[in-house]
CSV table of C-alpha atoms and ligand atoms in Angstrom, one decimal:
chain,number,residue,atom,x,y,z
A,1,MET,CA,5.6,-59.1,-117.4
A,2,GLY,CA,8.7,-59.0,-119.6
A,3,VAL,CA,10.7,-57.6,-116.7
A,4,LEU,CA,10.4,-60.9,-114.8
A,5,ILE,CA,12.0,-62.8,-117.7
A,6,GLU,CA,14.6,-60.2,-118.8
A,7,GLN,CA,15.7,-59.6,-115.2
A,8,PHE,CA,15.4,-63.1,-113.9
A,9,PRO,CA,19.0,-63.4,-112.8
A,10,LEU,CA,18.7,-60.2,-110.8
A,11,TYR,CA,15.5,-61.4,-109.1
A,12,VAL,CA,17.2,-64.7,-108.2
A,13,SER,CA,20.1,-62.8,-106.7
A,14,GLY,CA,17.7,-60.6,-104.8
A,15,PHE,CA,15.8,-63.6,-103.6
A,16,LEU,CA,19.0,-65.2,-102.4
A,17,GLY,CA,19.9,-62.0,-100.6
A,18,THR,CA,16.6,-61.9,-98.8
A,19,LEU,CA,16.9,-65.6,-98.0
A,20,ARG,CA,20.3,-65.2,-96.5
A,21,LEU,CA,19.2,-62.3,-94.4
A,22,CYS,CA,16.2,-64.2,-93.2
A,23,VAL,CA,18.0,-67.4,-92.4
A,24,PHE,CA,20.6,-65.6,-90.3
A,25,ALA,CA,18.0,-63.4,-88.6
A,26,ALA,CA,15.7,-66.4,-87.9
A,27,ILE,CA,18.4,-68.5,-86.3
A,28,GLY,CA,19.7,-65.5,-84.4
A,29,SER,CA,16.3,-64.4,-83.1
A,30,LEU,CA,15.1,-67.9,-82.2
A,31,VAL,CA,18.3,-68.5,-80.1
A,32,LEU,CA,18.4,-65.0,-78.6
A,33,GLY,CA,14.7,-64.9,-78.0
A,34,THR,CA,14.9,-68.2,-76.1
A,35,VAL,CA,17.8,-67.1,-74.1
A,36,ILE,CA,15.9,-63.9,-73.1
A,37,ALA,CA,12.8,-65.9,-72.3
A,38,ALA,CA,15.0,-68.0,-70.0
A,39,CYS,CA,16.3,-64.8,-68.4
A,40,ARG,CA,12.7,-63.6,-67.8
A,41,VAL,CA,11.7,-66.7,-65.9
A,42,SER,CA,15.0,-67.2,-64.1
A,43,PRO,CA,15.3,-66.9,-60.3
A,44,VAL,CA,18.0,-64.2,-60.6
A,45,PRO,CA,16.4,-60.7,-60.4
A,46,PRO,CA,19.0,-58.8,-62.5
A,47,LEU,CA,18.5,-61.3,-65.3
A,48,ARG,CA,14.7,-61.0,-65.1
A,49,ALA,CA,15.1,-57.2,-65.2
A,50,LEU,CA,17.5,-57.4,-68.2
A,51,GLY,CA,15.0,-59.7,-70.0
A,52,SER,CA,12.0,-57.5,-69.5
A,53,ALA,CA,14.0,-54.3,-70.4
A,54,TRP,CA,15.1,-56.0,-73.7
A,55,VAL,CA,11.6,-56.9,-74.6
A,56,THR,CA,10.2,-53.5,-73.7
A,57,VAL,CA,12.7,-51.7,-75.8
A,58,PHE,CA,12.6,-53.8,-78.9
A,59,ARG,CA,8.9,-54.6,-78.9
A,60,ASN,CA,8.0,-51.0,-78.7
A,61,THR,CA,10.4,-49.4,-81.1
A,62,PRO,CA,9.7,-49.3,-84.9
A,63,LEU,CA,12.0,-51.6,-86.8
A,64,ALA,CA,13.3,-48.8,-89.0
A,65,VAL,CA,14.4,-47.0,-85.8
A,66,VAL,CA,16.1,-50.2,-84.5
A,67,LEU,CA,17.9,-50.5,-87.8
A,68,PHE,CA,19.0,-46.9,-87.8
A,69,ALA,CA,20.2,-47.3,-84.2
A,70,VAL,CA,22.2,-50.4,-85.1
A,71,ALA,CA,23.7,-49.0,-88.3
A,72,PHE,CA,24.8,-45.8,-86.6
A,73,GLY,CA,25.1,-46.8,-83.0
A,74,LEU,CA,27.2,-50.0,-83.3
A,75,PRO,CA,30.1,-48.3,-85.2
A,76,GLU,CA,30.1,-45.6,-82.5
A,77,LEU,CA,30.6,-48.4,-80.0
A,78,GLY,CA,33.5,-49.6,-82.0
A,79,VAL,CA,31.6,-52.5,-83.7
A,80,ASN,CA,32.1,-52.3,-87.4
A,81,GLY,CA,30.6,-54.4,-90.2
A,82,SER,CA,28.8,-54.4,-93.5
A,83,TYR,CA,25.3,-53.1,-93.9
A,84,PHE,CA,24.2,-56.6,-94.4
A,85,TRP,CA,25.3,-57.7,-91.0
A,86,PHE,CA,23.8,-54.6,-89.4
A,87,GLY,CA,20.6,-55.6,-91.1
A,88,VAL,CA,20.8,-59.1,-89.7
A,89,ALA,CA,21.6,-57.6,-86.2
A,90,GLY,CA,18.7,-55.1,-86.3
A,91,LEU,CA,16.2,-57.7,-87.5
A,92,THR,CA,17.5,-60.2,-85.0
A,93,PHE,CA,17.2,-57.8,-82.0
A,94,TYR,CA,13.8,-56.7,-83.0
A,95,THR,CA,12.4,-60.2,-83.7
A,96,SER,CA,14.0,-61.7,-80.6
A,97,ALA,CA,11.6,-59.6,-78.4
A,98,PHE,CA,8.6,-61.3,-80.1
A,99,VAL,CA,10.2,-64.7,-80.0
A,100,CYS,CA,10.9,-64.2,-76.3
A,101,GLU,CA,7.2,-63.4,-75.6
A,102,ALA,CA,6.0,-66.4,-77.6
A,103,VAL,CA,8.4,-68.8,-75.8
A,104,ARG,CA,7.6,-67.3,-72.5
A,105,SER,CA,3.9,-67.9,-73.0
A,106,GLY,CA,4.8,-71.5,-74.0
A,107,ILE,CA,6.8,-71.9,-70.7
A,108,ASN,CA,3.8,-70.6,-68.8
A,109,SER,CA,1.6,-73.1,-70.5
A,110,VAL,CA,3.6,-76.0,-69.0
A,111,PRO,CA,1.9,-77.2,-65.8
A,112,PRO,CA,3.9,-75.9,-62.7
A,113,GLY,CA,4.1,-79.4,-61.4
A,114,GLN,CA,6.6,-80.3,-64.1
A,115,ALA,CA,9.1,-77.6,-63.0
A,116,GLU,CA,8.5,-78.7,-59.3
A,117,ALA,CA,9.2,-82.3,-60.1
A,118,ALA,CA,12.3,-81.3,-62.1
A,119,ARG,CA,13.6,-79.2,-59.2
A,120,ALA,CA,12.7,-81.9,-56.6
A,121,VAL,CA,14.9,-84.6,-58.3
A,122,GLY,CA,17.8,-82.2,-58.2
A,123,LEU,CA,18.0,-80.6,-61.6
A,124,THR,CA,19.4,-77.1,-61.7
A,125,PHE,CA,17.4,-74.2,-63.1
A,126,THR,CA,19.1,-74.5,-66.5
A,127,GLN,CA,18.7,-78.2,-66.6
A,128,SER,CA,15.0,-78.0,-65.7
A,129,LEU,CA,14.4,-75.5,-68.3
A,130,SER,CA,16.3,-77.2,-71.1
A,131,LEU,CA,15.4,-80.8,-70.3
A,132,VAL,CA,11.9,-80.6,-69.0
A,133,ILE,CA,10.2,-77.2,-69.6
A,134,LEU,CA,11.3,-76.0,-73.0
A,135,PRO,CA,10.8,-79.3,-74.8
A,136,GLN,CA,7.2,-79.2,-73.7
A,137,ALA,CA,6.8,-75.5,-74.2
A,138,PHE,CA,8.0,-75.6,-77.9
A,139,ARG,CA,5.0,-77.8,-78.7
A,140,THR,CA,2.5,-75.1,-77.9
A,141,VAL,CA,4.8,-72.4,-79.3
A,142,VAL,CA,5.2,-73.6,-82.9
A,143,PRO,CA,2.1,-71.7,-84.2
A,144,PRO,CA,2.9,-68.3,-82.6
A,145,LEU,CA,6.6,-68.7,-83.5
A,146,GLY,CA,5.6,-69.4,-87.1
A,147,SER,CA,3.7,-66.1,-87.2
A,148,VAL,CA,6.7,-64.3,-85.7
A,149,ILE,CA,9.0,-65.7,-88.3
A,150,ILE,CA,6.7,-65.0,-91.2
A,151,ALA,CA,6.3,-61.4,-90.0
A,152,MET,CA,10.1,-61.3,-89.8
A,153,ILE,CA,10.5,-62.4,-93.5
A,154,LYS,CA,8.2,-59.5,-94.4
A,155,ASN,CA,10.0,-57.1,-92.1
A,156,SER,CA,13.2,-58.0,-93.9
A,157,ALA,CA,11.9,-55.6,-96.7
A,158,ILE,CA,12.4,-52.8,-94.2
A,159,ALA,CA,16.0,-53.7,-93.9
A,160,GLY,CA,16.1,-53.7,-97.7
A,161,ALA,CA,14.4,-50.3,-97.8
A,162,PHE,CA,17.0,-49.1,-95.3
A,163,GLY,CA,19.6,-49.9,-97.9
A,164,ILE,CA,21.5,-53.1,-97.0
A,165,GLY,CA,21.4,-53.9,-100.7
A,166,GLY,CA,21.2,-57.1,-102.7
A,167,ASP,CA,17.8,-58.2,-101.4
A,168,LEU,CA,14.4,-58.5,-103.1
A,169,PHE,CA,13.3,-55.0,-102.0
A,170,ALA,CA,16.5,-53.5,-103.5
A,171,VAL,CA,15.9,-55.3,-106.8
A,172,GLY,CA,12.4,-53.8,-106.9
A,173,SER,CA,13.6,-50.3,-106.3
A,174,THR,CA,16.5,-50.6,-108.7
A,175,LEU,CA,14.4,-51.9,-111.5
A,176,THR,CA,11.6,-49.3,-111.1
A,177,SER,CA,13.5,-46.2,-110.2
A,178,ALA,CA,16.9,-46.6,-111.9
A,179,GLN,CA,16.0,-48.7,-114.9
A,180,GLY,CA,12.4,-47.4,-115.5
A,181,TYR,CA,10.5,-50.7,-115.6
A,182,ALA,CA,6.8,-50.5,-114.9
A,183,ALA,CA,6.1,-50.6,-111.2
A,184,ALA,CA,3.2,-53.1,-111.2
A,185,ALA,CA,5.0,-55.8,-113.2
A,186,THR,CA,8.3,-55.3,-111.3
A,187,LEU,CA,6.6,-55.5,-107.9
A,188,PHE,CA,4.7,-58.6,-109.0
A,189,GLY,CA,8.1,-60.3,-109.3
A,190,VAL,CA,9.2,-59.0,-105.9
A,191,LEU,CA,5.9,-60.2,-104.4
A,192,LEU,CA,6.4,-63.7,-105.9
A,193,GLY,CA,9.9,-63.8,-104.3
A,194,TYR,CA,8.5,-63.1,-100.8
A,195,LEU,CA,5.7,-65.6,-101.3
A,196,VAL,CA,8.2,-68.3,-102.3
A,197,LEU,CA,9.7,-67.7,-98.8
A,198,THR,CA,6.6,-67.2,-96.7
A,199,ILE,CA,4.2,-69.9,-98.0
A,200,PRO,CA,6.6,-72.8,-97.7
A,201,ALA,CA,7.6,-71.5,-94.3
A,202,GLY,CA,3.9,-71.7,-93.3
A,203,ILE,CA,3.5,-75.2,-94.7
A,204,GLY,CA,6.6,-76.4,-93.0
A,205,LEU,CA,5.4,-75.0,-89.7
A,206,ALA,CA,2.0,-76.7,-90.1
A,207,ARG,CA,3.8,-80.0,-90.7
A,208,LEU,CA,6.0,-79.5,-87.7
A,209,GLU,CA,3.0,-78.7,-85.6
A,210,LYS,CA,1.2,-81.9,-86.7
A,211,LYS,CA,4.3,-84.0,-86.1
A,212,LEU,CA,4.8,-82.7,-82.6
A,213,ALA,CA,1.1,-83.2,-81.8
A,214,VAL,CA,1.4,-86.9,-82.8
A,215,ALA,CA,4.5,-87.3,-80.7
A,216,ARG,CA,2.4,-86.0,-77.8
B,1,MET,CA,12.4,-94.8,-31.3
B,2,THR,CA,15.7,-94.1,-29.7
B,3,GLU,CA,17.3,-90.9,-30.9
B,4,THR,CA,20.8,-91.6,-32.0
B,5,GLY,CA,23.2,-89.3,-33.8
B,6,THR,CA,22.0,-86.5,-36.1
B,7,PRO,CA,18.4,-86.5,-37.1
B,8,MET,CA,17.7,-87.0,-40.8
B,9,ILE,CA,15.3,-84.1,-40.9
B,10,ARG,CA,15.7,-81.2,-38.4
B,11,MET,CA,13.4,-78.2,-38.4
B,12,ALA,CA,14.0,-75.6,-35.8
B,13,ALA,CA,11.7,-72.6,-35.1
B,14,VAL,CA,10.6,-72.6,-38.7
B,15,ASP,CA,8.2,-69.8,-39.8
B,16,LYS,CA,6.5,-69.2,-43.1
B,17,HIS,CA,4.0,-66.7,-44.3
B,18,PHE,CA,2.0,-66.4,-47.5
B,19,GLY,CA,1.5,-62.6,-47.5
B,20,GLU,CA,-0.6,-62.0,-44.4
B,21,LEU,CA,-1.3,-65.6,-43.8
B,22,HIS,CA,1.0,-67.3,-41.2
B,23,VAL,CA,1.1,-70.9,-42.5
B,24,LEU,CA,3.9,-72.4,-40.4
B,25,LYS,CA,4.2,-71.2,-36.9
B,26,ASP,CA,7.4,-72.0,-35.0
B,27,ILE,CA,7.7,-75.5,-36.3
B,28,ASN,CA,10.2,-77.7,-34.4
B,29,LEU,CA,10.5,-81.2,-35.7
B,30,GLU,CA,13.2,-83.9,-35.7
B,31,VAL,CA,12.9,-87.1,-37.7
B,32,ALA,CA,15.4,-89.8,-37.0
B,33,ALA,CA,16.9,-91.9,-39.7
B,34,GLY,CA,14.6,-94.8,-40.6
B,35,GLN,CA,11.6,-93.2,-39.0
B,36,VAL,CA,8.3,-93.0,-40.7
B,37,VAL,CA,6.2,-90.0,-39.8
B,38,VAL,CA,2.6,-89.5,-40.9
B,39,VAL,CA,1.4,-85.9,-40.9
B,40,LEU,CA,-2.4,-85.4,-40.4
B,41,GLY,CA,-4.5,-82.3,-40.1
B,42,PRO,CA,-7.5,-80.5,-41.5
B,43,SER,CA,-7.3,-78.9,-44.9
B,44,GLY,CA,-5.3,-75.7,-44.9
B,45,SER,CA,-3.4,-76.5,-41.8
B,46,GLY,CA,-0.1,-76.3,-43.5
B,47,LYS,CA,0.8,-80.0,-44.2
B,48,SER,CA,1.8,-79.5,-47.8
B,49,THR,CA,3.7,-76.4,-47.0
B,50,LEU,CA,5.6,-78.2,-44.2
B,51,CYS,CA,6.5,-81.0,-46.7
B,52,ARG,CA,7.6,-78.5,-49.4
B,53,THR,CA,9.8,-76.4,-47.1
B,54,ILE,CA,11.9,-79.5,-46.4
B,55,ASN,CA,13.4,-79.5,-49.9
B,56,ARG,CA,12.9,-75.8,-50.2
B,57,LEU,CA,10.2,-75.9,-52.9
B,58,GLU,CA,8.9,-73.2,-50.5
B,59,PRO,CA,11.4,-70.9,-49.0
B,60,ILE,CA,11.0,-70.1,-45.3
B,61,ASP,CA,10.9,-66.8,-43.5
B,62,GLY,CA,12.6,-67.8,-40.3
B,63,GLY,CA,14.2,-70.7,-38.5
B,64,GLU,CA,16.5,-73.5,-39.8
B,65,ILE,CA,16.1,-76.7,-41.7
B,66,ALA,CA,18.8,-79.3,-42.0
B,67,ILE,CA,18.9,-82.7,-43.8
B,68,ASP,CA,21.2,-85.2,-42.3
B,69,GLY,CA,23.0,-82.4,-40.4
B,70,LYS,CA,23.5,-80.2,-43.5
B,71,ALA,CA,21.6,-76.9,-43.5
B,72,LEU,CA,19.5,-76.2,-46.6
B,73,PRO,CA,21.4,-73.9,-49.0
B,74,ALA,CA,19.7,-70.9,-50.3
B,75,GLU,CA,19.6,-71.3,-54.1
B,76,GLY,CA,21.7,-72.6,-57.0
B,77,LYS,CA,23.8,-75.7,-57.4
B,78,ALA,CA,24.2,-76.5,-53.7
B,79,LEU,CA,20.4,-76.6,-53.3
B,80,ALA,CA,20.0,-78.8,-56.3
B,81,GLY,CA,22.6,-81.1,-54.9
B,82,LEU,CA,20.7,-81.3,-51.6
B,83,ARG,CA,17.3,-81.9,-53.3
B,84,ALA,CA,18.9,-84.8,-55.1
B,85,ASP,CA,19.1,-86.5,-51.7
B,86,VAL,CA,15.5,-85.8,-50.9
B,87,GLY,CA,12.9,-87.8,-52.9
B,88,MET,CA,9.5,-86.2,-53.3
B,89,VAL,CA,6.2,-87.7,-54.4
B,90,PHE,CA,3.4,-85.4,-55.3
B,91,GLN,CA,-0.4,-85.8,-55.2
B,92,SER,CA,-0.6,-85.2,-59.0
B,93,PHE,CA,2.4,-87.5,-59.9
B,94,ASN,CA,4.1,-84.9,-62.0
B,95,LEU,CA,5.8,-87.4,-64.3
B,96,PHE,CA,7.7,-85.6,-67.2
B,97,ALA,CA,5.0,-85.7,-69.8
B,98,HIS,CA,7.3,-85.7,-72.8
B,99,LYS,CA,9.5,-88.6,-71.6
B,100,THR,CA,8.8,-92.4,-71.5
B,101,ILE,CA,8.5,-94.2,-68.2
B,102,LEU,CA,12.1,-95.4,-68.4
B,103,GLU,CA,13.4,-92.0,-69.4
B,104,ASN,CA,11.5,-90.5,-66.5
B,105,VAL,CA,13.3,-92.7,-64.1
B,106,MET,CA,16.7,-92.3,-65.8
B,107,LEU,CA,16.7,-88.5,-66.3
B,108,ALA,CA,18.0,-87.3,-62.9
B,109,PRO,CA,20.5,-90.2,-62.3
B,110,THR,CA,22.2,-89.4,-65.7
B,111,LYS,CA,22.0,-85.6,-65.5
B,112,VAL,CA,22.5,-85.0,-61.8
B,113,ARG,CA,24.4,-88.1,-60.6
B,114,ARG,CA,26.3,-88.4,-63.9
B,115,GLN,CA,25.7,-92.2,-64.1
B,116,ASN,CA,26.3,-93.6,-67.5
B,117,LYS,CA,23.3,-94.7,-69.5
B,118,ALA,CA,23.8,-98.5,-69.1
B,119,GLU,CA,24.2,-98.3,-65.3
B,120,ALA,CA,21.2,-95.8,-65.0
B,121,GLU,CA,19.0,-98.1,-67.2
B,122,LYS,CA,19.9,-101.2,-65.1
B,123,ASN,CA,19.0,-99.4,-61.9
B,124,ALA,CA,15.8,-97.9,-63.4
B,125,MET,CA,14.7,-101.3,-64.6
B,126,ARG,CA,15.3,-102.8,-61.2
B,127,LEU,CA,13.2,-100.1,-59.6
B,128,LEU,CA,10.4,-100.4,-62.2
B,129,GLU,CA,10.4,-104.1,-61.6
B,130,ARG,CA,10.1,-103.5,-57.9
B,131,VAL,CA,7.0,-101.2,-58.3
B,132,GLY,CA,5.6,-103.6,-60.9
B,133,ILE,CA,5.7,-101.3,-64.0
B,134,ALA,CA,8.7,-102.8,-65.9
B,135,ASN,CA,6.5,-104.0,-68.8
B,136,GLN,CA,5.3,-100.4,-69.4
B,137,LYS,CA,8.7,-98.8,-69.7
B,138,ASP,CA,8.3,-97.5,-73.2
B,139,LYS,CA,4.9,-95.9,-72.7
B,140,TYR,CA,4.3,-92.2,-71.9
B,141,PRO,CA,2.9,-91.2,-68.6
B,142,ALA,CA,-0.5,-90.2,-70.0
B,143,GLN,CA,-0.9,-93.8,-71.2
B,144,LEU,CA,-0.8,-95.2,-67.6
B,145,SER,CA,-3.4,-95.3,-64.9
B,146,GLY,CA,-3.0,-93.0,-61.9
B,147,GLY,CA,-1.9,-95.8,-59.7
B,148,GLN,CA,0.8,-96.8,-62.2
B,149,GLN,CA,1.9,-93.3,-62.6
B,150,GLN,CA,2.3,-92.8,-58.9
B,151,ARG,CA,4.4,-96.0,-58.7
B,152,VAL,CA,6.6,-94.7,-61.4
B,153,ALA,CA,6.9,-91.4,-59.5
B,154,ILE,CA,8.1,-93.4,-56.5
B,155,ALA,CA,10.6,-95.3,-58.7
B,156,ARG,CA,11.9,-92.0,-60.1
B,157,ALA,CA,12.5,-90.6,-56.7
B,158,LEU,CA,14.2,-93.8,-55.5
B,159,ALA,CA,16.5,-93.8,-58.5
B,160,MET,CA,18.4,-91.0,-56.9
B,161,GLY,CA,19.2,-93.1,-53.8
B,162,PRO,CA,17.5,-90.5,-51.5
B,163,LYS,CA,18.2,-90.3,-47.8
B,164,VAL,CA,14.6,-89.1,-47.1
B,165,MET,CA,11.3,-89.5,-49.0
B,166,LEU,CA,8.6,-86.9,-48.8
B,167,PHE,CA,5.0,-87.8,-49.8
B,168,ASP,CA,2.3,-85.2,-50.1
B,169,GLU,CA,-1.0,-87.0,-50.3
B,170,PRO,CA,0.2,-89.6,-52.7
B,171,THR,CA,-3.1,-91.4,-53.0
B,172,SER,CA,-5.6,-88.5,-52.9
B,173,ALA,CA,-5.8,-88.2,-56.6
B,174,LEU,CA,-6.3,-91.9,-57.2
B,175,ASP,CA,-9.5,-94.0,-57.8
B,176,PRO,CA,-10.2,-96.1,-54.7
B,177,GLU,CA,-9.1,-99.4,-56.3
B,178,MET,CA,-5.6,-98.0,-57.0
B,179,VAL,CA,-4.9,-96.7,-53.6
B,180,ASN,CA,-3.7,-100.0,-52.2
B,181,GLU,CA,-1.1,-100.7,-55.0
B,182,VAL,CA,0.6,-97.4,-54.1
B,183,LEU,CA,0.3,-97.9,-50.3
B,184,ASP,CA,1.8,-101.4,-50.6
B,185,VAL,CA,4.9,-100.0,-52.3
B,186,MET,CA,5.1,-97.3,-49.6
B,187,THR,CA,4.7,-99.9,-46.8
B,188,THR,CA,7.5,-102.0,-48.2
B,189,LEU,CA,9.7,-99.0,-48.4
B,190,ALA,CA,8.9,-98.1,-44.7
B,191,LYS,CA,9.7,-101.7,-43.6
B,192,GLU,CA,13.0,-101.5,-45.4
B,193,GLY,CA,14.1,-98.6,-43.2
B,194,MET,CA,13.6,-95.6,-45.5
B,195,THR,CA,13.1,-92.3,-43.6
B,196,MET,CA,9.7,-91.0,-44.7
B,197,LEU,CA,7.5,-88.0,-44.1
B,198,VAL,CA,4.0,-88.8,-45.4
B,199,VAL,CA,1.1,-86.4,-45.6
B,200,THR,CA,-1.9,-88.7,-46.0
B,201,HIS,CA,-5.5,-89.3,-44.9
B,202,GLU,CA,-5.0,-93.1,-45.1
B,203,MET,CA,-5.4,-94.1,-41.4
B,204,GLY,CA,-4.7,-97.7,-42.3
B,205,PHE,CA,-1.3,-96.8,-43.6
B,206,ALA,CA,-0.6,-94.6,-40.5
B,207,ARG,CA,-1.5,-97.5,-38.2
B,208,ARG,CA,0.4,-100.1,-40.2
B,209,ALA,CA,3.6,-98.3,-41.2
B,210,ALA,CA,4.1,-95.2,-39.2
B,211,HIS,CA,6.3,-94.9,-36.1
B,212,ARG,CA,4.9,-91.5,-35.3
B,213,VAL,CA,1.9,-89.3,-36.1
B,214,ILE,CA,2.0,-85.5,-36.2
B,215,PHE,CA,-1.2,-83.6,-36.1
B,216,MET,CA,-1.2,-80.1,-37.4
B,217,ALA,CA,-3.8,-77.3,-37.1
B,218,ASP,CA,-3.5,-73.7,-38.2
B,219,GLY,CA,0.2,-74.0,-38.9
B,220,GLU,CA,1.2,-75.5,-35.7
B,221,ILE,CA,2.1,-79.0,-34.6
B,222,VAL,CA,-0.6,-79.8,-32.0
B,223,GLU,CA,0.2,-83.4,-31.3
B,224,ASP,CA,3.1,-85.7,-31.8
B,225,ALA,CA,2.5,-89.2,-30.7
B,226,THR,CA,2.7,-92.9,-31.7
B,227,PRO,CA,-0.1,-94.0,-34.0
B,228,ASP,CA,-1.6,-96.0,-31.2
B,229,ASP,CA,-1.7,-93.2,-28.7
B,230,PHE,CA,-2.9,-90.7,-31.2
B,231,PHE,CA,-5.8,-92.7,-32.5
B,232,THR,CA,-6.9,-94.0,-29.0
B,233,ASN,CA,-6.0,-91.1,-26.8
B,234,PRO,CA,-5.9,-87.8,-28.7
B,235,THR,CA,-5.2,-85.1,-26.1
B,236,SER,CA,-6.3,-81.9,-27.9
B,237,ASP,CA,-9.8,-80.9,-28.8
B,238,ARG,CA,-8.9,-80.2,-32.3
B,239,ALA,CA,-7.4,-83.7,-32.8
B,240,LYS,CA,-10.5,-85.3,-31.3
B,241,ASP,CA,-12.7,-83.2,-33.5
B,242,PHE,CA,-10.6,-84.1,-36.6
B,243,LEU,CA,-10.6,-87.9,-35.7
B,244,GLY,CA,-14.3,-87.8,-35.1
B,245,LYS,CA,-15.0,-86.4,-38.6
B,246,ILE,CA,-12.5,-88.8,-40.3
B,247,LEU,CA,-13.3,-92.0,-38.5
B,248,THR,CA,-17.1,-91.7,-38.8
B,249,HIS,CA,-16.9,-91.5,-42.6
C,1,LIG,N1,1.3,-70.5,-53.0
C,1,LIG,C1,0.5,-70.1,-52.0
C,1,LIG,N2,0.1,-68.8,-52.0
C,1,LIG,C2,-0.7,-68.3,-51.0
C,1,LIG,N3,-1.3,-69.1,-50.1
C,1,LIG,C3,-1.0,-70.4,-50.1
C,1,LIG,C4,-0.1,-71.0,-51.1
C,1,LIG,N4,0.0,-72.3,-50.8
C,1,LIG,C5,-0.8,-72.6,-49.8
C,1,LIG,N5,-1.4,-71.4,-49.3
C,1,LIG,C6,-2.3,-71.3,-48.2
C,1,LIG,O1,-1.6,-71.8,-47.0
C,1,LIG,C7,-2.4,-72.5,-46.2
C,1,LIG,C8,-1.8,-73.9,-45.9
C,1,LIG,O2,-1.8,-74.6,-47.2
C,1,LIG,P1,-1.3,-76.1,-47.3
C,1,LIG,O3,-1.4,-76.4,-48.7
C,1,LIG,O4,0.0,-76.3,-46.7
C,1,LIG,O5,-2.4,-76.8,-46.5
C,1,LIG,P2,-2.7,-78.4,-46.4
C,1,LIG,O6,-2.7,-78.7,-44.9
C,1,LIG,O7,-1.8,-79.1,-47.2
C,1,LIG,O8,-4.2,-78.5,-46.9
C,1,LIG,P3,-4.8,-79.7,-47.8
C,1,LIG,O9,-5.2,-80.8,-46.9
C,1,LIG,O10,-6.0,-79.0,-48.4
C,1,LIG,O11,-3.9,-80.1,-48.9
C,1,LIG,C9,-3.8,-72.6,-46.8
C,1,LIG,O12,-4.6,-71.6,-46.2
C,1,LIG,C10,-3.5,-72.2,-48.3
C,1,LIG,O13,-4.6,-71.6,-48.8
C,2,LIG,MG1,-2.0,-80.3,-49.0
């Protein structure tokens, strides 16, 4: 267990790297996923087609392949950036497909009369969605979204394995392969790092769910 | 009723299908400003569909619909703008479940009409007062009885200052003792000159408040008469049959 104490600063920096990656990707995928869900339920056929194509592509492609495509495809399209930002982008695109489907199931759980009443008083599609449907949909969507975000935190290790550098996974592989620490002890530290992210995320979500349930 | 100027609602040769089912067949209907029309007919005859095509909650396959001389736009902003002028009251109330009573009434005036909060609140309180729910303004819809919710739904529609009000069986989901509190509000509205199209089985309301009764069967308007004529001298067999069933109960 010595590795944990000796290399504590490295673990902390790896933890912060993973945290940064996850915060950006979580915000990105929640926003993008909600926008794509809005496309999928919109009255405009091309937007609906775009939304379902996005989900089909990213939900059915392995994350490693998405990351690969982003890291090598975006520069070819003239988009340049660091591996960190490519990692954020790949994780965001991939996770947005799952966020979209969770949000869409939430939208479908809102009784159709709510949307009809919203349209009948003269709200536009965007207003109905943002003022009436989504606020009610998010209530039922918190538990599945929580699972999606926790899965995303764990998936961030794949971005690490892909070589964005500076995250928990990179710390683990540097310490074991380059510096020769025992794998079990080193990975225990890495595991702790992920648990410190995922367990509080789970607790926070459970709280949020309770609070929303009380507020009807 | 004397027909003067443009009708408030005009439906010309309107057709509507649900797949194979022909639900509205060549509907021609004009409702003058200030007129109260009650729509009757057996279940499945197309009454709700008729009502819902008027603000395009259901699109139509053929024909034309105009409100106050303006043809219904297809989709988007223009349609939303037109719907703002047409109030609708549903059988199942459909109040916004996550908003308080006051917020329910204020939402569209602030977001669609761009009224400021203070003005919208004053107007909302006046309307809630009028339907007798002002003291419940901070509650959520689920905390009110059905009759109270339906009166709030009427206030919500009135808050937009509509030219026309559509009612689709507004009292059918209510316990019997709450029916009258809603009908009273509707009767007052009718007396004040609101243009109304009301789908209902409340014969008392039809006799008391309607200028005109339309009887539908199988997607067609079969009779169009004053309440007196319709109830005492129905001409079609289907109307006689329908009245026989309703009035003996
Ligand atoms: N969304 C829909 N999809 C398919 N068929 C529908 C739909 N809405 C209504 N219908 C059918 O169209 C016909 C007319 O329905 P509508 O609701 O207008 O009748 P109604 O006169 O209002 O009946 P009720 O008195 O039962 O409310 C019915 O046969 C109904 O089953
Ligand atoms: Mg009906």
